PDB file of C-alpha atoms in Angstrom:
ATOM      1  CA  UNK A  17     107.359 -36.866  -5.924  1.00 47.00           C
ATOM      2  CA  UNK A  18     107.746 -39.264  -8.726  1.00 45.00           C
ATOM      3  CA  UNK A  19     108.610 -42.100  -6.335  1.00 51.00           C
ATOM      4  CA  UNK A  20     105.550 -41.206  -4.270  1.00 51.00           C
ATOM      5  CA  UNK A  21     103.326 -41.185  -7.359  1.00 45.00           C
ATOM      6  CA  UNK A  22     104.679 -44.623  -8.451  1.00 47.00           C
ATOM      7  CA  UNK A  23     104.108 -46.010  -4.956  1.00 49.00           C
ATOM      8  CA  UNK A  24     100.481 -44.715  -4.951  1.00 48.00           C
ATOM      9  CA  UNK A  25      99.847 -46.280  -8.356  1.00 46.00           C
ATOM     10  CA  UNK A  26     101.375 -49.615  -7.325  1.00 46.00           C
ATOM     11  CA  UNK A  27      99.707 -49.878  -3.921  1.00 46.00           C
ATOM     12  CA  UNK A  28      96.295 -48.276  -4.509  1.00 48.00           C
ATOM     13  CA  UNK A  29      95.343 -47.631  -8.125  1.00 49.00           C
ATOM     14  CA  UNK A  30      96.251 -50.993  -9.700  1.00 48.00           C
ATOM     15  CA  UNK A  31      94.780 -53.168  -6.901  1.00 50.00           C
ATOM     16  CA  UNK A  32      91.438 -51.264  -7.113  1.00 50.00           C
ATOM     17  CA  UNK A  33      91.460 -51.359 -10.904  1.00 48.00           C
ATOM     18  CA  UNK A  34      91.958 -55.118 -10.901  1.00 50.00           C
ATOM     19  CA  UNK A  35      89.633 -55.831  -8.045  1.00 49.00           C
ATOM     20  CA  UNK A  36      86.805 -54.226  -9.965  1.00 50.00           C
ATOM     21  CA  UNK A  37      87.336 -56.446 -12.991  1.00 46.00           C
ATOM     22  CA  UNK A  38      87.848 -59.643 -10.958  1.00 47.00           C
ATOM     23  CA  UNK A  39      84.875 -59.026  -8.755  1.00 47.00           C
ATOM     24  CA  UNK A  40      82.349 -58.262 -11.485  1.00 46.00           C
ATOM     25  CA  UNK A  41      80.794 -61.748 -11.306  1.00 43.00           C
ATOM     26  CA  UNK A  42      81.822 -62.681 -14.814  1.00 40.00           C
ATOM     27  CA  UNK A  43      82.047 -66.195 -16.223  1.00 38.00           C
ATOM     28  CA  UNK A  44      85.774 -66.078 -16.916  1.00 37.00           C
ATOM     29  CA  UNK A  45      88.311 -68.692 -17.824  1.00 36.00           C
ATOM     30  CA  UNK A  46      88.858 -71.383 -15.217  1.00 38.00           C
ATOM     31  CA  UNK A  47      91.164 -74.252 -15.829  1.00 33.00           C
ATOM     32  CA  UNK A  48      88.926 -76.554 -13.745  1.00 35.00           C
ATOM     33  CA  UNK A  49      85.736 -75.429 -15.544  1.00 36.00           C
ATOM     34  CA  UNK A  50      86.445 -75.428 -19.308  1.00 35.00           C
ATOM     35  CA  UNK A  51      83.929 -74.032 -21.768  1.00 37.00           C
ATOM     36  CA  UNK A  52      82.245 -76.273 -24.288  1.00 40.00           C
ATOM     37  CA  UNK A  53      84.422 -77.739 -27.030  1.00 34.00           C
ATOM     38  CA  UNK A  54      83.057 -75.400 -29.633  1.00 41.00           C
ATOM     39  CA  UNK A  55      84.075 -72.435 -27.445  1.00 56.00           C
ATOM     40  CA  UNK A  56      87.467 -73.877 -26.471  1.00 67.00           C
ATOM     41  CA  UNK A  57      90.036 -71.245 -25.422  1.00 78.00           C
ATOM     42  CA  UNK A  58      92.837 -72.744 -23.426  1.00 85.00           C
ATOM     43  CA  UNK A  59      95.146 -71.187 -20.868  1.00 85.00           C
ATOM     44  CA  UNK A  60      97.821 -70.879 -23.534  1.00 89.00           C
ATOM     45  CA  UNK A  61      95.315 -69.180 -25.795  1.00 90.00           C
ATOM     46  CA  UNK A  62      94.459 -66.682 -23.041  1.00 90.00           C
ATOM     47  CA  UNK A  63      98.140 -65.913 -22.452  1.00 91.00           C
ATOM     48  CA  UNK A  64      98.764 -65.446 -26.132  1.00 93.00           C
ATOM     49  CA  UNK A  65      95.669 -63.127 -26.471  1.00 94.00           C
ATOM     50  CA  UNK A  66      96.827 -60.996 -23.550  1.00 93.00           C
ATOM     51  CA  UNK A  67     100.262 -60.565 -25.210  1.00 94.00           C
ATOM     52  CA  UNK A  68      98.449 -59.594 -28.382  1.00 95.00           C
ATOM     53  CA  UNK A  69      96.292 -56.860 -26.852  1.00 93.00           C
ATOM     54  CA  UNK A  70      99.153 -55.460 -24.802  1.00 94.00           C
ATOM     55  CA  UNK A  71     101.971 -55.485 -27.341  1.00 94.00           C
ATOM     56  CA  UNK A  72     100.249 -55.017 -30.717  1.00 94.00           C
ATOM     57  CA  UNK A  73      97.791 -52.533 -32.258  1.00 93.00           C
ATOM     58  CA  UNK A  74      94.102 -53.117 -31.610  1.00 93.00           C
ATOM     59  CA  UNK A  75      93.324 -54.171 -35.268  1.00 95.00           C
ATOM     60  CA  UNK A  76      95.501 -57.245 -34.636  1.00 95.00           C
ATOM     61  CA  UNK A  77      93.234 -58.363 -31.753  1.00 94.00           C
ATOM     62  CA  UNK A  78      90.096 -57.777 -33.918  1.00 94.00           C
ATOM     63  CA  UNK A  79      91.607 -59.894 -36.735  1.00 94.00           C
ATOM     64  CA  UNK A  80      92.361 -62.616 -34.215  1.00 94.00           C
ATOM     65  CA  UNK A  81      88.774 -62.579 -32.882  1.00 93.00           C
ATOM     66  CA  UNK A  82      87.376 -62.560 -36.434  1.00 93.00           C
ATOM     67  CA  UNK A  83      89.392 -65.725 -37.167  1.00 93.00           C
ATOM     68  CA  UNK A  84      87.939 -67.388 -33.998  1.00 91.00           C
ATOM     69  CA  UNK A  85      84.420 -66.539 -35.137  1.00 90.00           C
ATOM     70  CA  UNK A  86      85.180 -67.833 -38.603  1.00 91.00           C
ATOM     71  CA  UNK A  87      86.305 -71.069 -36.944  1.00 89.00           C
ATOM     72  CA  UNK A  88      82.977 -71.488 -35.181  1.00 89.00           C
ATOM     73  CA  UNK A  89      83.227 -69.605 -31.936  1.00 89.00           C
ATOM     74  CA  UNK A  90      80.032 -67.869 -30.948  1.00 85.00           C
ATOM     75  CA  UNK A  91      79.850 -64.187 -29.976  1.00 82.00           C
ATOM     76  CA  UNK A  92      78.953 -65.367 -26.425  1.00 79.00           C
ATOM     77  CA  UNK A  93      82.177 -67.368 -26.409  1.00 83.00           C
ATOM     78  CA  UNK A  94      84.127 -64.311 -27.553  1.00 86.00           C
ATOM     79  CA  UNK A  95      82.777 -62.237 -24.687  1.00 80.00           C
ATOM     80  CA  UNK A  96      83.127 -64.870 -21.900  1.00 76.00           C
ATOM     81  CA  UNK A  97      85.889 -67.244 -22.945  1.00 81.00           C
ATOM     82  CA  UNK A  98      88.064 -64.615 -24.599  1.00 87.00           C
ATOM     83  CA  UNK A  99      87.524 -61.016 -23.394  1.00 84.00           C
ATOM     84  CA  UNK A 100      86.478 -61.807 -19.795  1.00 79.00           C
ATOM     85  CA  UNK A 101      89.197 -64.443 -19.423  1.00 83.00           C
ATOM     86  CA  UNK A 102      91.797 -62.028 -20.698  1.00 86.00           C
ATOM     87  CA  UNK A 103      90.704 -59.299 -18.205  1.00 81.00           C
ATOM     88  CA  UNK A 104      91.162 -61.798 -15.339  1.00 79.00           C
ATOM     89  CA  UNK A 105      94.478 -63.061 -16.677  1.00 86.00           C
ATOM     90  CA  UNK A 106      95.857 -59.533 -16.916  1.00 84.00           C
ATOM     91  CA  UNK A 107      95.297 -59.317 -13.180  1.00 77.00           C
ATOM     92  CA  UNK A 108      97.187 -62.542 -12.618  1.00 79.00           C
ATOM     93  CA  UNK A 109     100.095 -61.340 -14.763  1.00 84.00           C
ATOM     94  CA  UNK A 110     100.280 -58.085 -12.715  1.00 79.00           C
ATOM     95  CA  UNK A 111     100.165 -60.072  -9.484  1.00 73.00           C
ATOM     96  CA  UNK A 112     103.170 -62.011 -10.739  1.00 78.00           C
ATOM     97  CA  UNK A 113     105.037 -58.829 -11.662  1.00 81.00           C
ATOM     98  CA  UNK A 114     104.958 -59.817 -15.294  1.00 88.00           C
ATOM     99  CA  UNK A 115     103.078 -56.706 -16.436  1.00 86.00           C
ATOM    100  CA  UNK A 116     103.340 -52.987 -15.513  1.00 86.00           C
ATOM    101  CA  UNK A 117     100.523 -50.650 -14.598  1.00 81.00           C
ATOM    102  CA  UNK A 118     100.702 -49.178 -18.158  1.00 85.00           C
ATOM    103  CA  UNK A 119     100.459 -52.682 -19.686  1.00 88.00           C
ATOM    104  CA  UNK A 120      97.405 -53.586 -17.633  1.00 85.00           C
ATOM    105  CA  UNK A 121      95.688 -50.289 -18.301  1.00 84.00           C
ATOM    106  CA  UNK A 122      96.268 -50.678 -22.064  1.00 88.00           C
ATOM    107  CA  UNK A 123      95.083 -54.183 -22.031  1.00 89.00           C
ATOM    108  CA  UNK A 124      91.827 -53.446 -20.102  1.00 84.00           C
ATOM    109  CA  UNK A 125      91.147 -50.454 -22.230  1.00 85.00           C
ATOM    110  CA  UNK A 126      91.452 -52.533 -25.404  1.00 89.00           C
ATOM    111  CA  UNK A 127      89.225 -55.251 -23.967  1.00 87.00           C
ATOM    112  CA  UNK A 128      86.569 -52.576 -23.332  1.00 82.00           C
ATOM    113  CA  UNK A 129      86.943 -51.351 -26.921  1.00 86.00           C
ATOM    114  CA  UNK A 130      86.579 -54.869 -28.302  1.00 88.00           C
ATOM    115  CA  UNK A 131      83.461 -55.368 -26.204  1.00 81.00           C
ATOM    116  CA  UNK A 132      81.962 -52.271 -27.687  1.00 80.00           C
ATOM    117  CA  UNK A 133      82.852 -53.542 -31.220  1.00 84.00           C
ATOM    118  CA  UNK A 134      81.419 -57.028 -30.884  1.00 81.00           C
ATOM    119  CA  UNK A 135      78.616 -56.321 -28.420  1.00 73.00           C
ATOM    120  CA  UNK A 136      76.033 -54.998 -30.914  1.00 73.00           C
ATOM    121  CA  UNK A 137      76.451 -58.047 -33.120  1.00 73.00           C
ATOM    122  CA  UNK A 138      75.924 -60.236 -29.988  1.00 67.00           C
ATOM    123  CA  UNK A 139      72.413 -58.745 -29.528  1.00 63.00           C
ATOM    124  CA  UNK A 140      71.568 -58.346 -33.219  1.00 65.00           C
ATOM    125  CA  UNK A 141      68.284 -59.861 -34.480  1.00 70.00           C
ATOM    126  CA  UNK A 142      66.958 -60.120 -30.963  1.00 75.00           C
ATOM    127  CA  UNK A 143      63.184 -59.770 -30.579  1.00 78.00           C
ATOM    128  CA  UNK A 144      62.488 -57.177 -27.787  1.00 83.00           C
ATOM    129  CA  UNK A 145      60.444 -58.498 -24.907  1.00 87.00           C
ATOM    130  CA  UNK A 146      58.442 -55.257 -24.812  1.00 87.00           C
ATOM    131  CA  UNK A 147      56.747 -53.696 -21.738  1.00 90.00           C
ATOM    132  CA  UNK A 148      57.823 -54.985 -18.397  1.00 91.00           C
ATOM    133  CA  UNK A 149      61.463 -55.564 -19.381  1.00 94.00           C
ATOM    134  CA  UNK A 150      63.217 -52.212 -18.929  1.00 96.00           C
ATOM    135  CA  UNK A 151      66.277 -52.197 -16.632  1.00 96.00           C
ATOM    136  CA  UNK A 152      68.665 -49.552 -15.410  1.00 97.00           C
ATOM    137  CA  UNK A 153      72.225 -50.782 -14.731  1.00 96.00           C
ATOM    138  CA  UNK A 154      74.728 -48.889 -12.574  1.00 94.00           C
ATOM    139  CA  UNK A 155      77.647 -49.363 -10.293  1.00 91.00           C
ATOM    140  CA  UNK A 156      77.014 -48.894  -6.584  1.00 91.00           C
ATOM    141  CA  UNK A 157      78.216 -45.231  -6.104  1.00 89.00           C
ATOM    142  CA  UNK A 158      81.953 -45.098  -5.555  1.00 79.00           C
ATOM    143  CA  UNK A 159      82.812 -47.827  -8.061  1.00 70.00           C
ATOM    144  CA  UNK A 160      84.826 -46.969 -11.143  1.00 64.00           C
ATOM    145  CA  UNK A 161      85.204 -50.257 -13.064  1.00 64.00           C
ATOM    146  CA  UNK A 162      82.632 -50.528 -15.834  1.00 68.00           C
ATOM    147  CA  UNK A 163      83.918 -53.444 -17.908  1.00 71.00           C
ATOM    148  CA  UNK A 164      81.857 -55.983 -15.949  1.00 74.00           C
ATOM    149  CA  UNK A 165      78.745 -53.797 -16.154  1.00 80.00           C
ATOM    150  CA  UNK A 166      79.192 -53.542 -19.937  1.00 80.00           C
ATOM    151  CA  UNK A 167      79.230 -57.319 -20.205  1.00 80.00           C
ATOM    152  CA  UNK A 168      76.052 -57.495 -18.171  1.00 86.00           C
ATOM    153  CA  UNK A 169      74.462 -54.926 -20.507  1.00 86.00           C
ATOM    154  CA  UNK A 170      75.203 -57.019 -23.596  1.00 82.00           C
ATOM    155  CA  UNK A 171      73.704 -60.181 -22.017  1.00 85.00           C
ATOM    156  CA  UNK A 172      70.494 -58.329 -21.085  1.00 90.00           C
ATOM    157  CA  UNK A 173      70.201 -56.870 -24.560  1.00 87.00           C
ATOM    158  CA  UNK A 174      70.685 -60.415 -25.979  1.00 84.00           C
ATOM    159  CA  UNK A 175      67.812 -61.567 -23.807  1.00 88.00           C
ATOM    160  CA  UNK A 176      65.523 -58.897 -25.313  1.00 91.00           C
ATOM    161  CA  UNK A 177      65.558 -56.278 -22.494  1.00 93.00           C
ATOM    162  CA  UNK A 178      65.516 -52.574 -22.946  1.00 94.00           C
ATOM    163  CA  UNK A 179      68.748 -51.597 -21.151  1.00 94.00           C
ATOM    164  CA  UNK A 180      70.043 -48.231 -19.863  1.00 95.00           C
ATOM    165  CA  UNK A 181      73.604 -48.345 -18.547  1.00 93.00           C
ATOM    166  CA  UNK A 182      74.475 -45.486 -16.189  1.00 93.00           C
ATOM    167  CA  UNK A 183      77.946 -46.856 -15.501  1.00 88.00           C
ATOM    168  CA  UNK A 184      79.816 -45.060 -12.692  1.00 86.00           C
ATOM    169  CA  UNK A 185      77.016 -42.641 -11.964  1.00 91.00           C
ATOM    170  CA  UNK A 186      76.684 -40.612  -8.749  1.00 93.00           C
ATOM    171  CA  UNK A 187      73.998 -41.535  -6.162  1.00 95.00           C
ATOM    172  CA  UNK A 188      71.961 -38.505  -7.219  1.00 96.00           C
ATOM    173  CA  UNK A 189      72.154 -39.379 -10.889  1.00 96.00           C
ATOM    174  CA  UNK A 190      70.853 -42.886 -10.230  1.00 97.00           C
ATOM    175  CA  UNK A 191      68.026 -41.596  -8.091  1.00 97.00           C
ATOM    176  CA  UNK A 192      67.051 -38.925 -10.656  1.00 97.00           C
ATOM    177  CA  UNK A 193      66.881 -41.608 -13.403  1.00 97.00           C
ATOM    178  CA  UNK A 194      64.586 -43.966 -11.395  1.00 97.00           C
ATOM    179  CA  UNK A 195      62.407 -41.108 -10.253  1.00 98.00           C
ATOM    180  CA  UNK A 196      62.049 -39.449 -13.633  1.00 97.00           C
ATOM    181  CA  UNK A 197      61.616 -42.565 -15.767  1.00 97.00           C
ATOM    182  CA  UNK A 198      59.818 -45.876 -15.446  1.00 96.00           C
ATOM    183  CA  UNK A 199      62.033 -48.860 -14.980  1.00 97.00           C
ATOM    184  CA  UNK A 200      60.881 -52.382 -14.213  1.00 95.00           C
ATOM    185  CA  UNK A 201      64.166 -53.289 -12.642  1.00 95.00           C
ATOM    186  CA  UNK A 202      67.482 -51.912 -11.478  1.00 96.00           C
ATOM    187  CA  UNK A 203      70.764 -53.841 -11.587  1.00 95.00           C
ATOM    188  CA  UNK A 204      73.508 -52.671  -9.234  1.00 94.00           C
ATOM    189  CA  UNK A 205      77.147 -53.954  -9.431  1.00 90.00           C
ATOM    190  CA  UNK A 206      79.273 -53.730  -6.240  1.00 86.00           C
ATOM    191  CA  UNK A 207      83.068 -54.112  -6.145  1.00 74.00           C
ATOM    192  CA  UNK A 208      84.854 -55.761  -3.283  1.00 69.00           C
ATOM    193  CA  UNK A 209      85.778 -52.445  -1.744  1.00 71.00           C
ATOM    194  CA  UNK A 210      82.122 -51.462  -1.376  1.00 79.00           C
ATOM    195  CA  UNK A 211      80.723 -52.093   2.121  1.00 86.00           C
ATOM    196  CA  UNK A 212      77.474 -53.929   2.735  1.00 90.00           C
ATOM    197  CA  UNK A 213      76.079 -50.763   4.408  1.00 92.00           C
ATOM    198  CA  UNK A 214      76.705 -48.762   1.296  1.00 93.00           C
ATOM    199  CA  UNK A 215      74.895 -51.367  -0.832  1.00 93.00           C
ATOM    200  CA  UNK A 216      71.934 -51.547   1.502  1.00 95.00           C
ATOM    201  CA  UNK A 217      71.705 -47.713   1.535  1.00 96.00           C
ATOM    202  CA  UNK A 218      71.515 -47.323  -2.266  1.00 96.00           C
ATOM    203  CA  UNK A 219      68.996 -50.121  -2.532  1.00 97.00           C
ATOM    204  CA  UNK A 220      66.671 -48.391  -0.006  1.00 97.00           C
ATOM    205  CA  UNK A 221      67.092 -45.023  -1.711  1.00 97.00           C
ATOM    206  CA  UNK A 222      66.343 -46.483  -5.165  1.00 97.00           C
ATOM    207  CA  UNK A 223      63.152 -48.047  -3.852  1.00 97.00           C
ATOM    208  CA  UNK A 224      62.068 -44.776  -2.145  1.00 97.00           C
ATOM    209  CA  UNK A 225      62.810 -42.623  -5.267  1.00 97.00           C
ATOM    210  CA  UNK A 226      61.436 -45.008  -7.910  1.00 97.00           C
ATOM    211  CA  UNK A 227      58.442 -43.994 -10.091  1.00 97.00           C
ATOM    212  CA  UNK A 228      57.692 -47.712 -10.082  1.00 97.00           C
ATOM    213  CA  UNK A 229      56.523 -48.763  -6.586  1.00 95.00           C
ATOM    214  CA  UNK A 230      57.062 -52.434  -7.460  1.00 94.00           C
ATOM    215  CA  UNK A 231      60.552 -52.010  -8.955  1.00 95.00           C
ATOM    216  CA  UNK A 232      62.759 -55.080  -8.734  1.00 95.00           C
ATOM    217  CA  UNK A 233      66.317 -54.662  -7.603  1.00 96.00           C
ATOM    218  CA  UNK A 234      69.133 -57.193  -8.318  1.00 95.00           C
ATOM    219  CA  UNK A 235      72.720 -56.779  -7.132  1.00 93.00           C
ATOM    220  CA  UNK A 236      75.863 -58.544  -8.372  1.00 89.00           C
ATOM    221  CA  UNK A 237      79.587 -58.344  -7.841  1.00 82.00           C
ATOM    222  CA  UNK A 238      82.185 -59.449  -5.275  1.00 74.00           C
ATOM    223  CA  UNK A 239      79.827 -60.107  -2.317  1.00 78.00           C
ATOM    224  CA  UNK A 240      77.393 -62.080  -4.282  1.00 84.00           C
ATOM    225  CA  UNK A 241      79.332 -64.497  -6.444  1.00 78.00           C
ATOM    226  CA  UNK A 242      79.418 -67.142  -3.664  1.00 80.00           C
ATOM    227  CA  UNK A 243      76.502 -65.740  -1.632  1.00 86.00           C
ATOM    228  CA  UNK A 244      73.713 -64.445  -3.863  1.00 86.00           C
ATOM    229  CA  UNK A 245      71.232 -64.855  -1.025  1.00 89.00           C
ATOM    230  CA  UNK A 246      73.013 -62.047   0.861  1.00 92.00           C
ATOM    231  CA  UNK A 247      71.321 -59.586  -1.413  1.00 93.00           C
ATOM    232  CA  UNK A 248      67.960 -60.212   0.129  1.00 94.00           C
ATOM    233  CA  UNK A 249      69.358 -59.344   3.538  1.00 95.00           C
ATOM    234  CA  UNK A 250      70.522 -56.061   2.149  1.00 95.00           C
ATOM    235  CA  UNK A 251      67.110 -55.150   0.716  1.00 96.00           C
ATOM    236  CA  UNK A 252      67.358 -56.453  -2.854  1.00 96.00           C
ATOM    237  CA  UNK A 253      64.908 -58.854  -4.452  1.00 95.00           C
ATOM    238  CA  UNK A 254      67.769 -61.189  -5.229  1.00 93.00           C
ATOM    239  CA  UNK A 255      71.505 -61.463  -5.906  1.00 93.00           C
ATOM    240  CA  UNK A 256      73.123 -62.731  -9.075  1.00 88.00           C
ATOM    241  CA  UNK A 257      76.354 -64.726  -9.555  1.00 83.00           C
ATOM    242  CA  UNK A 258      76.564 -63.674 -13.220  1.00 81.00           C
ATOM    243  CA  UNK A 259      74.427 -62.117 -16.032  1.00 83.00           C
ATOM    244  CA  UNK A 260      72.853 -65.443 -17.037  1.00 84.00           C
ATOM    245  CA  UNK A 261      71.822 -66.120 -13.444  1.00 85.00           C
ATOM    246  CA  UNK A 262      70.220 -62.671 -13.219  1.00 88.00           C
ATOM    247  CA  UNK A 263      68.245 -63.068 -16.442  1.00 89.00           C
ATOM    248  CA  UNK A 264      67.004 -66.576 -15.486  1.00 88.00           C
ATOM    249  CA  UNK A 265      65.958 -65.366 -12.046  1.00 88.00           C
ATOM    250  CA  UNK A 266      64.093 -62.379 -13.473  1.00 84.00           C
ATOM    251  CA  UNK A 267      62.274 -64.716 -15.807  1.00 79.00           C
ATOM    252  CA  UNK A 268      61.223 -66.953 -12.931  1.00 74.00           C
ATOM    253  CA  UNK A 269      60.102 -63.916 -10.829  1.00 65.00           C
ATOM    254  CA  UNK A 270      58.032 -62.560 -13.719  1.00 52.00           C
ATOM    255  CA  UNK A 271      56.315 -65.847 -14.318  1.00 41.00           C
ATOM    256  CA  UNK A 272      55.541 -66.212 -10.594  1.00 49.00           C
ATOM    257  CA  UNK A 273      54.131 -62.619 -10.468  1.00 52.00           C
ATOM    258  CA  UNK A 274      51.834 -63.366 -13.377  1.00 41.00           C
ATOM    259  CA  UNK A 275      50.570 -66.555 -11.788  1.00 36.00           C
ATOM    260  CA  UNK A 276      49.958 -64.935  -8.454  1.00 47.00           C
ATOM    261  CA  UNK A 277      48.389 -61.939 -10.138  1.00 46.00           C
TER     262      UNK A 277
END
């Protein structure tokens, strides 16, 4: 039984765990696309940070991030160049048999905790946009990996949106929220294991249940990083490669609606 359990974890649980974090559409570390000099965080830095969060207590990671901020790194850089890059790199280390399931789980859990710690400061002193900018975020039902969605939440808050994050909610929970409350938009995140039919189905149901007959729906994740236009074919208003792309597109859609109105 123990061998069977280990095999299940190795062949099913870990790949799904990592796929969810890799496919979240995050702006993570890429050796061919370095961040700006002020936000510099090299491959060696990413490796060292992963070692820190896996092998040492969480306060050590917080102290390291505080030193980066003191050295001039912005909170946006902390989230994208450090935390998101570390999540991706943990997956690469597991692929190379350099980390165990326990190591990866500990690392991702601590990244989530760090995001919760630094996220509020990222959106501090932001002027709310007010009416017309309330969004509900959720995973397409069946997804379990909320780290990417938490990053999206922080970027929308930073942009002045009123954000509700349902995380890994059931289909009925999502429909109850959009039916019982007024939202201007819904953002859905789909992992690579989610079929296009499942994505199209939840989009149609959200539109049908929504108290706002003109609700805008954006989807992101594995299917839309390279093909954001696919979202329209599935019934969404648009697809987003990453949080910044989503916010910029919403801004353009809002301006166009006001002009046409």
